PDB file of N, CA and C in Angstrom:
ATOM      1  N   UNK A   1      71.854 109.749 163.463  1.00 93.00           N
ATOM      2  CA  UNK A   1      71.195 110.449 162.369  1.00 93.00           C
ATOM      3  C   UNK A   1      71.897 111.799 162.245  1.00 93.00           C
ATOM      4  N   UNK A   2      72.226 112.161 161.001  1.00 94.00           N
ATOM      5  CA  UNK A   2      72.854 113.467 160.804  1.00 94.00           C
ATOM      6  C   UNK A   2      71.742 114.513 160.592  1.00 94.00           C
ATOM      7  N   UNK A   3      72.138 115.763 160.417  1.00 95.00           N
ATOM      8  CA  UNK A   3      71.163 116.843 160.330  1.00 95.00           C
ATOM      9  C   UNK A   3      70.270 116.748 159.091  1.00 95.00           C
ATOM     10  N   UNK A   4      70.832 116.302 157.980  1.00 95.00           N
ATOM     11  CA  UNK A   4      70.007 116.101 156.768  1.00 95.00           C
ATOM     12  C   UNK A   4      68.973 115.031 156.979  1.00 95.00           C
ATOM     13  N   UNK A   5      69.350 113.937 157.607  1.00 95.00           N
ATOM     14  CA  UNK A   5      68.418 112.841 157.901  1.00 95.00           C
ATOM     15  C   UNK A   5      67.348 113.295 158.865  1.00 95.00           C
ATOM     16  N   UNK A   6      67.732 114.102 159.856  1.00 96.00           N
ATOM     17  CA  UNK A   6      66.773 114.682 160.804  1.00 96.00           C
ATOM     18  C   UNK A   6      65.696 115.455 160.059  1.00 96.00           C
ATOM     19  N   UNK A   7      66.112 116.308 159.172  1.00 96.00           N
ATOM     20  CA  UNK A   7      65.151 117.127 158.434  1.00 96.00           C
ATOM     21  C   UNK A   7      64.238 116.274 157.554  1.00 96.00           C
ATOM     22  N   UNK A   8      64.782 115.250 156.960  1.00 95.00           N
ATOM     23  CA  UNK A   8      63.940 114.359 156.156  1.00 95.00           C
ATOM     24  C   UNK A   8      62.933 113.588 157.041  1.00 95.00           C
ATOM     25  N   UNK A   9      63.420 113.101 158.162  1.00 94.00           N
ATOM     26  CA  UNK A   9      62.598 112.354 159.111  1.00 94.00           C
ATOM     27  C   UNK A   9      61.428 113.196 159.624  1.00 94.00           C
ATOM     28  N   UNK A  10      61.598 114.481 159.742  1.00 95.00           N
ATOM     29  CA  UNK A  10      60.571 115.318 160.333  1.00 95.00           C
ATOM     30  C   UNK A  10      59.779 116.123 159.320  1.00 95.00           C
ATOM     31  N   UNK A  11      59.891 115.766 158.043  1.00 92.00           N
ATOM     32  CA  UNK A  11      59.206 116.501 156.954  1.00 92.00           C
ATOM     33  C   UNK A  11      59.497 117.997 157.027  1.00 92.00           C
ATOM     34  N   UNK A  12      60.768 118.293 157.246  1.00 95.00           N
ATOM     35  CA  UNK A  12      61.216 119.678 157.328  1.00 95.00           C
ATOM     36  C   UNK A  12      62.100 119.999 156.119  1.00 95.00           C
ATOM     37  N   UNK A  13      62.470 121.246 155.966  1.00 96.00           N
ATOM     38  CA  UNK A  13      63.159 121.668 154.759  1.00 96.00           C
ATOM     39  C   UNK A  13      64.632 121.993 155.058  1.00 96.00           C
ATOM     40  N   UNK A  14      65.495 120.964 154.876  1.00 96.00           N
ATOM     41  CA  UNK A  14      66.916 121.117 155.186  1.00 96.00           C
ATOM     42  C   UNK A  14      67.549 122.214 154.322  1.00 96.00           C
ATOM     43  N   UNK A  15      67.279 122.212 153.036  1.00 95.00           N
ATOM     44  CA  UNK A  15      67.920 123.148 152.108  1.00 95.00           C
ATOM     45  C   UNK A  15      67.630 124.593 152.518  1.00 95.00           C
ATOM     46  N   UNK A  16      66.410 124.864 152.888  1.00 95.00           N
ATOM     47  CA  UNK A  16      66.031 126.216 153.331  1.00 95.00           C
ATOM     48  C   UNK A  16      66.731 126.572 154.642  1.00 95.00           C
ATOM     49  N   UNK A  17      66.765 125.638 155.567  1.00 96.00           N
ATOM     50  CA  UNK A  17      67.384 125.873 156.863  1.00 96.00           C
ATOM     51  C   UNK A  17      68.874 126.113 156.761  1.00 96.00           C
ATOM     52  N   UNK A  18      69.577 125.262 156.028  1.00 94.00           N
ATOM     53  CA  UNK A  18      71.014 125.425 155.917  1.00 94.00           C
ATOM     54  C   UNK A  18      71.377 126.686 155.157  1.00 94.00           C
ATOM     55  N   UNK A  19      70.549 127.068 154.224  1.00 92.00           N
ATOM     56  CA  UNK A  19      70.770 128.311 153.507  1.00 92.00           C
ATOM     57  C   UNK A  19      70.664 129.512 154.477  1.00 92.00           C
ATOM     58  N   UNK A  20      69.695 129.439 155.383  1.00 90.00           N
ATOM     59  CA  UNK A  20      69.492 130.520 156.330  1.00 90.00           C
ATOM     60  C   UNK A  20      70.604 130.544 157.393  1.00 90.00           C
ATOM     61  N   UNK A  21      71.016 129.361 157.819  1.00 87.00           N
ATOM     62  CA  UNK A  21      71.989 129.297 158.957  1.00 87.00           C
ATOM     63  C   UNK A  21      73.376 128.955 158.525  1.00 87.00           C
ATOM     64  N   UNK A  22      73.636 128.851 157.227  1.00 86.00           N
ATOM     65  CA  UNK A  22      74.932 128.799 156.570  1.00 86.00           C
ATOM     66  C   UNK A  22      75.678 127.466 156.561  1.00 86.00           C
ATOM     67  N   UNK A  23      75.598 126.621 157.580  1.00 91.00           N
ATOM     68  CA  UNK A  23      76.296 125.346 157.520  1.00 91.00           C
ATOM     69  C   UNK A  23      75.682 124.337 158.494  1.00 91.00           C
ATOM     70  N   UNK A  24      76.009 123.094 158.317  1.00 92.00           N
ATOM     71  CA  UNK A  24      75.427 122.009 159.139  1.00 92.00           C
ATOM     72  C   UNK A  24      75.740 122.211 160.626  1.00 92.00           C
ATOM     73  N   UNK A  25      76.962 122.565 160.942  1.00 92.00           N
ATOM     74  CA  UNK A  25      77.350 122.704 162.330  1.00 92.00           C
ATOM     75  C   UNK A  25      76.517 123.750 163.063  1.00 92.00           C
ATOM     76  N   UNK A  26      76.393 124.897 162.430  1.00 91.00           N
ATOM     77  CA  UNK A  26      75.598 125.999 163.010  1.00 91.00           C
ATOM     78  C   UNK A  26      74.118 125.606 163.096  1.00 91.00           C
ATOM     79  N   UNK A  27      73.597 124.990 162.042  1.00 94.00           N
ATOM     80  CA  UNK A  27      72.216 124.560 162.019  1.00 94.00           C
ATOM     81  C   UNK A  27      71.969 123.522 163.097  1.00 94.00           C
ATOM     82  N   UNK A  28      72.839 122.557 163.236  1.00 95.00           N
ATOM     83  CA  UNK A  28      72.667 121.536 164.243  1.00 95.00           C
ATOM     84  C   UNK A  28      72.613 122.147 165.640  1.00 95.00           C
ATOM     85  N   UNK A  29      73.482 123.098 165.887  1.00 94.00           N
ATOM     86  CA  UNK A  29      73.524 123.747 167.193  1.00 94.00           C
ATOM     87  C   UNK A  29      72.152 124.402 167.515  1.00 94.00           C
ATOM     88  N   UNK A  30      71.594 125.105 166.543  1.00 94.00           N
ATOM     89  CA  UNK A  30      70.276 125.761 166.772  1.00 94.00           C
ATOM     90  C   UNK A  30      69.156 124.725 166.916  1.00 94.00           C
ATOM     91  N   UNK A  31      69.199 123.705 166.085  1.00 96.00           N
ATOM     92  CA  UNK A  31      68.160 122.659 166.160  1.00 96.00           C
ATOM     93  C   UNK A  31      68.174 122.016 167.534  1.00 96.00           C
ATOM     94  N   UNK A  32      69.374 121.705 168.045  1.00 96.00           N
ATOM     95  CA  UNK A  32      69.464 121.055 169.373  1.00 96.00           C
ATOM     96  C   UNK A  32      68.995 121.923 170.500  1.00 96.00           C
ATOM     97  N   UNK A  33      68.951 123.241 170.292  1.00 96.00           N
ATOM     98  CA  UNK A  33      68.448 124.167 171.309  1.00 96.00           C
ATOM     99  C   UNK A  33      66.910 124.255 171.302  1.00 96.00           C
ATOM    100  N   UNK A  34      66.274 123.739 170.268  1.00 97.00           N
ATOM    101  CA  UNK A  34      64.839 123.880 170.117  1.00 97.00           C
ATOM    102  C   UNK A  34      64.038 123.430 171.346  1.00 97.00           C
ATOM    103  N   UNK A  35      64.375 122.314 171.988  1.00 96.00           N
ATOM    104  CA  UNK A  35      63.568 121.920 173.176  1.00 96.00           C
ATOM    105  C   UNK A  35      63.585 122.903 174.346  1.00 96.00           C
ATOM    106  N   UNK A  36      64.568 123.810 174.355  1.00 97.00           N
ATOM    107  CA  UNK A  36      64.633 124.773 175.435  1.00 97.00           C
ATOM    108  C   UNK A  36      63.702 125.958 175.194  1.00 97.00           C
ATOM    109  N   UNK A  37      63.171 126.108 173.974  1.00 97.00           N
ATOM    110  CA  UNK A  37      62.235 127.178 173.710  1.00 97.00           C
ATOM    111  C   UNK A  37      60.948 126.936 174.503  1.00 97.00           C
ATOM    112  N   UNK A  38      60.505 127.893 175.281  1.00 98.00           N
ATOM    113  CA  UNK A  38      59.336 127.687 176.129  1.00 98.00           C
ATOM    114  C   UNK A  38      57.981 127.820 175.437  1.00 98.00           C
ATOM    115  N   UNK A  39      57.933 128.175 174.165  1.00 98.00           N
ATOM    116  CA  UNK A  39      56.646 128.506 173.559  1.00 98.00           C
ATOM    117  C   UNK A  39      55.672 127.298 173.509  1.00 98.00           C
ATOM    118  N   UNK A  40      56.164 126.114 173.211  1.00 98.00           N
ATOM    119  CA  UNK A  40      55.262 124.935 173.161  1.00 98.00           C
ATOM    120  C   UNK A  40      54.667 124.628 174.531  1.00 98.00           C
ATOM    121  N   UNK A  41      55.494 124.425 175.591  1.00 98.00           N
ATOM    122  CA  UNK A  41      54.899 124.096 176.890  1.00 98.00           C
ATOM    123  C   UNK A  41      53.985 125.218 177.397  1.00 98.00           C
ATOM    124  N   UNK A  42      54.348 126.460 177.073  1.00 98.00           N
ATOM    125  CA  UNK A  42      53.511 127.577 177.530  1.00 98.00           C
ATOM    126  C   UNK A  42      52.209 127.631 176.741  1.00 98.00           C
ATOM    127  N   UNK A  43      52.228 127.258 175.473  1.00 98.00           N
ATOM    128  CA  UNK A  43      51.006 127.154 174.677  1.00 98.00           C
ATOM    129  C   UNK A  43      50.102 126.097 175.296  1.00 98.00           C
ATOM    130  N   UNK A  44      50.639 124.926 175.590  1.00 98.00           N
ATOM    131  CA  UNK A  44      49.850 123.877 176.201  1.00 98.00           C
ATOM    132  C   UNK A  44      49.256 124.313 177.517  1.00 98.00           C
ATOM    133  N   UNK A  45      50.051 124.973 178.343  1.00 98.00           N
ATOM    134  CA  UNK A  45      49.564 125.430 179.643  1.00 98.00           C
ATOM    135  C   UNK A  45      48.474 126.487 179.504  1.00 98.00           C
ATOM    136  N   UNK A  46      48.652 127.398 178.551  1.00 98.00           N
ATOM    137  CA  UNK A  46      47.660 128.448 178.329  1.00 98.00           C
ATOM    138  C   UNK A  46      46.324 127.850 177.849  1.00 98.00           C
ATOM    139  N   UNK A  47      46.417 126.870 176.987  1.00 98.00           N
ATOM    140  CA  UNK A  47      45.160 126.234 176.533  1.00 98.00           C
ATOM    141  C   UNK A  47      44.463 125.556 177.692  1.00 98.00           C
ATOM    142  N   UNK A  48      45.270 124.876 178.531  1.00 98.00           N
ATOM    143  CA  UNK A  48      44.710 124.189 179.715  1.00 98.00           C
ATOM    144  C   UNK A  48      44.032 125.206 180.647  1.00 98.00           C
ATOM    145  N   UNK A  49      44.653 126.402 180.749  1.00 98.00           N
ATOM    146  CA  UNK A  49      44.116 127.439 181.656  1.00 98.00           C
ATOM    147  C   UNK A  49      43.067 128.294 180.996  1.00 98.00           C
ATOM    148  N   UNK A  50      42.663 127.988 179.774  1.00 98.00           N
ATOM    149  CA  UNK A  50      41.677 128.752 179.036  1.00 98.00           C
ATOM    150  C   UNK A  50      42.088 130.221 178.824  1.00 98.00           C
ATOM    151  N   UNK A  51      43.369 130.430 178.635  1.00 98.00           N
ATOM    152  CA  UNK A  51      43.904 131.767 178.443  1.00 98.00           C
ATOM    153  C   UNK A  51      44.201 131.991 176.945  1.00 98.00           C
ATOM    154  N   UNK A  52      43.213 132.459 176.236  1.00 98.00           N
ATOM    155  CA  UNK A  52      43.281 132.578 174.770  1.00 98.00           C
ATOM    156  C   UNK A  52      44.408 133.510 174.358  1.00 98.00           C
ATOM    157  N   UNK A  53      44.569 134.644 175.027  1.00 98.00           N
ATOM    158  CA  UNK A  53      45.594 135.608 174.645  1.00 98.00           C
ATOM    159  C   UNK A  53      47.008 135.045 174.833  1.00 98.00           C
ATOM    160  N   UNK A  54      47.243 134.430 175.959  1.00 98.00           N
ATOM    161  CA  UNK A  54      48.560 133.837 176.183  1.00 98.00           C
ATOM    162  C   UNK A  54      48.834 132.667 175.234  1.00 98.00           C
ATOM    163  N   UNK A  55      47.794 131.891 174.960  1.00 98.00           N
ATOM    164  CA  UNK A  55      47.935 130.794 174.003  1.00 98.00           C
ATOM    165  C   UNK A  55      48.260 131.357 172.614  1.00 98.00           C
ATOM    166  N   UNK A  56      47.589 132.410 172.195  1.00 98.00           N
ATOM    167  CA  UNK A  56      47.898 133.026 170.910  1.00 98.00           C
ATOM    168  C   UNK A  56      49.336 133.486 170.838  1.00 98.00           C
ATOM    169  N   UNK A  57      49.803 134.173 171.846  1.00 98.00           N
ATOM    170  CA  UNK A  57      51.178 134.685 171.832  1.00 98.00           C
ATOM    171  C   UNK A  57      52.195 133.563 171.734  1.00 98.00           C
ATOM    172  N   UNK A  58      51.966 132.480 172.465  1.00 98.00           N
ATOM    173  CA  UNK A  58      52.891 131.350 172.401  1.00 98.00           C
ATOM    174  C   UNK A  58      52.812 130.578 171.117  1.00 98.00           C
ATOM    175  N   UNK A  59      51.600 130.444 170.553  1.00 98.00           N
ATOM    176  CA  UNK A  59      51.455 129.782 169.257  1.00 98.00           C
ATOM    177  C   UNK A  59      52.180 130.583 168.193  1.00 98.00           C
ATOM    178  N   UNK A  60      52.026 131.894 168.247  1.00 98.00           N
ATOM    179  CA  UNK A  60      52.701 132.775 167.288  1.00 98.00           C
ATOM    180  C   UNK A  60      54.218 132.672 167.422  1.00 98.00           C
ATOM    181  N   UNK A  61      54.724 132.633 168.632  1.00 98.00           N
ATOM    182  CA  UNK A  61      56.177 132.470 168.858  1.00 98.00           C
ATOM    183  C   UNK A  61      56.661 131.119 168.343  1.00 98.00           C
ATOM    184  N   UNK A  62      55.911 130.055 168.651  1.00 98.00           N
ATOM    185  CA  UNK A  62      56.262 128.737 168.157  1.00 98.00           C
ATOM    186  C   UNK A  62      56.334 128.693 166.646  1.00 98.00           C
ATOM    187  N   UNK A  63      55.347 129.293 165.996  1.00 98.00           N
ATOM    188  CA  UNK A  63      55.323 129.385 164.552  1.00 98.00           C
ATOM    189  C   UNK A  63      56.570 130.064 164.024  1.00 98.00           C
ATOM    190  N   UNK A  64      56.965 131.151 164.649  1.00 97.00           N
ATOM    191  CA  UNK A  64      58.158 131.864 164.201  1.00 97.00           C
ATOM    192  C   UNK A  64      59.430 131.063 164.354  1.00 97.00           C
ATOM    193  N   UNK A  65      59.575 130.419 165.481  1.00 97.00           N
ATOM    194  CA  UNK A  65      60.725 129.573 165.716  1.00 97.00           C
ATOM    195  C   UNK A  65      60.825 128.469 164.672  1.00 97.00           C
ATOM    196  N   UNK A  66      59.670 127.833 164.445  1.00 97.00           N
ATOM    197  CA  UNK A  66      59.623 126.704 163.464  1.00 97.00           C
ATOM    198  C   UNK A  66      59.902 127.212 162.040  1.00 97.00           C
ATOM    199  N   UNK A  67      59.415 128.355 161.728  1.00 97.00           N
ATOM    200  CA  UNK A  67      59.703 128.900 160.347  1.00 97.00           C
ATOM    201  C   UNK A  67      61.213 129.209 160.237  1.00 97.00           C
ATOM    202  N   UNK A  68      61.806 129.761 161.277  1.00 95.00           N
ATOM    203  CA  UNK A  68      63.241 130.085 161.245  1.00 95.00           C
ATOM    204  C   UNK A  68      64.089 128.839 161.093  1.00 95.00           C
ATOM    205  N   UNK A  69      63.659 127.736 161.710  1.00 97.00           N
ATOM    206  CA  UNK A  69      64.411 126.483 161.631  1.00 97.00           C
ATOM    207  C   UNK A  69      63.934 125.616 160.447  1.00 97.00           C
ATOM    208  N   UNK A  70      62.965 126.092 159.727  1.00 97.00           N
ATOM    209  CA  UNK A  70      62.390 125.360 158.554  1.00 97.00           C
ATOM    210  C   UNK A  70      61.809 124.019 158.951  1.00 97.00           C
ATOM    211  N   UNK A  71      61.166 123.957 160.137  1.00 98.00           N
ATOM    212  CA  UNK A  71      60.425 122.782 160.563  1.00 98.00           C
ATOM    213  C   UNK A  71      59.032 122.875 159.890  1.00 98.00           C
ATOM    214  N   UNK A  72      58.982 122.485 158.655  1.00 96.00           N
ATOM    215  CA  UNK A  72      57.811 122.764 157.782  1.00 96.00           C
ATOM    216  C   UNK A  72      56.482 122.289 158.405  1.00 96.00           C
ATOM    217  N   UNK A  73      56.428 121.029 158.760  1.00 96.00           N
ATOM    218  CA  UNK A  73      55.144 120.484 159.236  1.00 96.00           C
ATOM    219  C   UNK A  73      54.699 121.162 160.526  1.00 96.00           C
ATOM    220  N   UNK A  74      55.616 121.324 161.480  1.00 97.00           N
ATOM    221  CA  UNK A  74      55.254 121.979 162.751  1.00 97.00           C
ATOM    222  C   UNK A  74      54.978 123.468 162.525  1.00 97.00           C
ATOM    223  N   UNK A  75      55.648 124.091 161.614  1.00 97.00           N
ATOM    224  CA  UNK A  75      55.366 125.494 161.285  1.00 97.00           C
ATOM    225  C   UNK A  75      53.939 125.641 160.757  1.00 97.00           C
ATOM    226  N   UNK A  76      53.560 124.679 159.917  1.00 98.00           N
ATOM    227  CA  UNK A  76      52.213 124.712 159.350  1.00 98.00           C
ATOM    228  C   UNK A  76      51.106 124.544 160.413  1.00 98.00           C
ATOM    229  N   UNK A  77      51.288 123.543 161.274  1.00 98.00           N
ATOM    230  CA  UNK A  77      50.248 123.330 162.318  1.00 98.00           C
ATOM    231  C   UNK A  77      50.257 124.455 163.355  1.00 98.00           C
ATOM    232  N   UNK A  78      51.435 124.979 163.691  1.00 98.00           N
ATOM    233  CA  UNK A  78      51.466 126.084 164.666  1.00 98.00           C
ATOM    234  C   UNK A  78      50.872 127.360 164.030  1.00 98.00           C
ATOM    235  N   UNK A  79      51.039 127.519 162.734  1.00 98.00           N
ATOM    236  CA  UNK A  79      50.432 128.632 162.037  1.00 98.00           C
ATOM    237  C   UNK A  79      48.917 128.517 162.033  1.00 98.00           C
ATOM    238  N   UNK A  80      48.438 127.333 161.821  1.00 98.00           N
ATOM    239  CA  UNK A  80      46.986 127.114 161.809  1.00 98.00           C
ATOM    240  C   UNK A  80      46.380 127.396 163.205  1.00 98.00           C
ATOM    241  N   UNK A  81      47.029 126.896 164.255  1.00 98.00           N
ATOM    242  CA  UNK A  81      46.462 127.164 165.599  1.00 98.00           C
ATOM    243  C   UNK A  81      46.588 128.637 165.974  1.00 98.00           C
ATOM    244  N   UNK A  82      47.624 129.301 165.452  1.00 98.00           N
ATOM    245  CA  UNK A  82      47.750 130.740 165.671  1.00 98.00           C
ATOM    246  C   UNK A  82      46.546 131.468 165.098  1.00 98.00           C
ATOM    247  N   UNK A  83      46.153 131.110 163.878  1.00 98.00           N
ATOM    248  CA  UNK A  83      45.017 131.772 163.255  1.00 98.00           C
ATOM    249  C   UNK A  83      43.694 131.464 163.965  1.00 98.00           C
ATOM    250  N   UNK A  84      43.570 130.232 164.438  1.00 98.00           N
ATOM    251  CA  UNK A  84      42.383 129.856 165.204  1.00 98.00           C
ATOM    252  C   UNK A  84      42.308 130.725 166.464  1.00 98.00           C
ATOM    253  N   UNK A  85      43.451 130.870 167.140  1.00 98.00           N
ATOM    254  CA  UNK A  85      43.449 131.682 168.372  1.00 98.00           C
ATOM    255  C   UNK A  85      43.320 133.166 168.094  1.00 98.00           C
ATOM    256  N   UNK A  86      43.845 133.619 166.942  1.00 98.00           N
ATOM    257  CA  UNK A  86      43.659 135.012 166.556  1.00 98.00           C
ATOM    258  C   UNK A  86      42.166 135.337 166.451  1.00 98.00           C
ATOM    259  N   UNK A  87      41.401 134.331 166.003  1.00 98.00           N
ATOM    260  CA  UNK A  87      39.950 134.501 165.926  1.00 98.00           C
ATOM    261  C   UNK A  87      39.243 134.281 167.254  1.00 98.00           C
ATOM    262  N   UNK A  88      40.063 134.053 168.294  1.00 97.00           N
ATOM    263  CA  UNK A  88      39.602 133.839 169.656  1.00 97.00           C
ATOM    264  C   UNK A  88      38.644 132.648 169.787  1.00 97.00           C
ATOM    265  N   UNK A  89      38.950 131.601 169.037  1.00 97.00           N
ATOM    266  CA  UNK A  89      38.173 130.371 169.086  1.00 97.00           C
ATOM    267  C   UNK A  89      38.894 129.342 169.921  1.00 97.00           C
ATOM    268  N   UNK A  90      38.784 129.492 171.227  1.00 98.00           N
ATOM    269  CA  UNK A  90      39.500 128.595 172.140  1.00 98.00           C
ATOM    270  C   UNK A  90      39.104 127.154 172.040  1.00 98.00           C
ATOM    271  N   UNK A  91      37.794 126.888 171.866  1.00 98.00           N
ATOM    272  CA  UNK A  91      37.362 125.496 171.758  1.00 98.00           C
ATOM    273  C   UNK A  91      37.935 124.820 170.534  1.00 98.00           C
ATOM    274  N   UNK A  92      37.976 125.529 169.406  1.00 98.00           N
ATOM    275  CA  UNK A  92      38.548 124.943 168.196  1.00 98.00           C
ATOM    276  C   UNK A  92      40.060 124.745 168.358  1.00 98.00           C
ATOM    277  N   UNK A  93      40.700 125.687 169.036  1.00 98.00           N
ATOM    278  CA  UNK A  93      42.131 125.562 169.254  1.00 98.00           C
ATOM    279  C   UNK A  93      42.448 124.328 170.091  1.00 98.00           C
ATOM    280  N   UNK A  94      41.648 124.073 171.074  1.00 98.00           N
ATOM    281  CA  UNK A  94      41.816 122.889 171.924  1.00 98.00           C
ATOM    282  C   UNK A  94      41.634 121.594 171.131  1.00 98.00           C
ATOM    283  N   UNK A  95      40.672 121.617 170.204  1.00 98.00           N
ATOM    284  CA  UNK A  95      40.444 120.463 169.357  1.00 98.00           C
ATOM    285  C   UNK A  95      41.606 120.258 168.373  1.00 98.00           C
ATOM    286  N   UNK A  96      42.191 121.351 167.909  1.00 98.00           N
ATOM    287  CA  UNK A  96      43.277 121.297 166.921  1.00 98.00           C
ATOM    288  C   UNK A  96      44.643 120.980 167.581  1.00 98.00           C
ATOM    289  N   UNK A  97      44.821 121.328 168.849  1.00 98.00           N
ATOM    290  CA  UNK A  97      46.100 121.195 169.528  1.00 98.00           C
ATOM    291  C   UNK A  97      46.751 119.819 169.391  1.00 98.00           C
ATOM    292  N   UNK A  98      46.008 118.692 169.428  1.00 98.00           N
ATOM    293  CA  UNK A  98      46.692 117.400 169.270  1.00 98.00           C
ATOM    294  C   UNK A  98      47.497 117.269 167.999  1.00 98.00           C
ATOM    295  N   UNK A  99      47.138 117.974 166.930  1.00 98.00           N
ATOM    296  CA  UNK A  99      47.929 117.958 165.721  1.00 98.00           C
ATOM    297  C   UNK A  99      49.271 118.657 165.929  1.00 98.00           C
ATOM    298  N   UNK A 100      49.228 119.800 166.659  1.00 98.00           N
ATOM    299  CA  UNK A 100      50.442 120.511 167.008  1.00 98.00           C
ATOM    300  C   UNK A 100      51.322 119.627 167.867  1.00 98.00           C
ATOM    301  N   UNK A 101      50.712 119.002 168.885  1.00 98.00           N
ATOM    302  CA  UNK A 101      51.427 118.116 169.794  1.00 98.00           C
ATOM    303  C   UNK A 101      52.107 116.995 169.051  1.00 98.00           C
ATOM    304  N   UNK A 102      51.411 116.360 168.129  1.00 98.00           N
ATOM    305  CA  UNK A 102      51.992 115.266 167.354  1.00 98.00           C
ATOM    306  C   UNK A 102      53.203 115.705 166.557  1.00 98.00           C
ATOM    307  N   UNK A 103      53.098 116.854 165.931  1.00 97.00           N
ATOM    308  CA  UNK A 103      54.220 117.378 165.131  1.00 97.00           C
ATOM    309  C   UNK A 103      55.392 117.772 166.043  1.00 97.00           C
ATOM    310  N   UNK A 104      55.092 118.389 167.192  1.00 98.00           N
ATOM    311  CA  UNK A 104      56.119 118.774 168.136  1.00 98.00           C
ATOM    312  C   UNK A 104      56.833 117.509 168.680  1.00 98.00           C
ATOM    313  N   UNK A 105      56.028 116.501 169.061  1.00 97.00           N
ATOM    314  CA  UNK A 105      56.610 115.257 169.595  1.00 97.00           C
ATOM    315  C   UNK A 105      57.492 114.555 168.567  1.00 97.00           C
ATOM    316  N   UNK A 106      57.120 114.642 167.307  1.00 96.00           N
ATOM    317  CA  UNK A 106      57.923 114.055 166.251  1.00 96.00           C
ATOM    318  C   UNK A 106      59.303 114.725 166.178  1.00 96.00           C
ATOM    319  N   UNK A 107      59.333 116.046 166.274  1.00 97.00           N
ATOM    320  CA  UNK A 107      60.601 116.771 166.284  1.00 97.00           C
ATOM    321  C   UNK A 107      61.425 116.341 167.477  1.00 97.00           C
ATOM    322  N   UNK A 108      60.827 116.342 168.654  1.00 97.00           N
ATOM    323  CA  UNK A 108      61.546 115.987 169.860  1.00 97.00           C
ATOM    324  C   UNK A 108      62.086 114.563 169.821  1.00 97.00           C
ATOM    325  N   UNK A 109      61.296 113.643 169.318  1.00 96.00           N
ATOM    326  CA  UNK A 109      61.748 112.250 169.195  1.00 96.00           C
ATOM    327  C   UNK A 109      62.925 112.135 168.250  1.00 96.00           C
ATOM    328  N   UNK A 110      62.848 112.804 167.137  1.00 96.00           N
ATOM    329  CA  UNK A 110      63.957 112.779 166.161  1.00 96.00           C
ATOM    330  C   UNK A 110      65.235 113.436 166.722  1.00 96.00           C
ATOM    331  N   UNK A 111      65.048 114.438 167.562  1.00 95.00           N
ATOM    332  CA  UNK A 111      66.211 115.095 168.166  1.00 95.00           C
ATOM    333  C   UNK A 111      67.029 114.130 169.003  1.00 95.00           C
ATOM    334  N   UNK A 112      66.348 113.168 169.621  1.00 93.00           N
ATOM    335  CA  UNK A 112      67.066 112.219 170.473  1.00 93.00           C
ATOM    336  C   UNK A 112      67.995 111.330 169.655  1.00 93.00           C
ATOM    337  N   UNK A 113      67.824 111.291 168.361  1.00 93.00           N
ATOM    338  CA  UNK A 113      68.671 110.490 167.463  1.00 93.00           C
ATOM    339  C   UNK A 113      69.695 111.329 166.700  1.00 93.00           C
ATOM    340  N   UNK A 114      69.643 112.635 166.871  1.00 91.00           N
ATOM    341  CA  UNK A 114      70.528 113.518 166.108  1.00 91.00           C
ATOM    342  C   UNK A 114      71.926 113.483 166.690  1.00 91.00           C
ATOM    343  N   UNK A 115      72.892 113.309 165.811  1.00 83.00           N
ATOM    344  CA  UNK A 115      74.298 113.243 166.227  1.00 83.00           C
ATOM    345  C   UNK A 115      74.801 114.610 166.635  1.00 83.00           C
TER     346      UNK A 115
END
């Protein structure tokens, strides 16, 4: 799968991403680095530990990374959980987290097919 197919597969915005990062080669390099970003696993761990503040910070970071890479669907769900956590509603954030996980897992699965 090439980078354009990856973006289509993940309901992300290729045109916006390539415009920001200038070409497919550069974009692909940054997209392939996404799994090394610690914000998602740290968000999951913070929710598990009932640490609302740490969860908020990691959700906010994840949202920013996703917006920079134009991962539209994951940016939307991470933005939503960020706002839930901003309101310090840990129980609602835990209920919402499976949506974030599903979108994150979709990106990671598609990355395994990226050339």
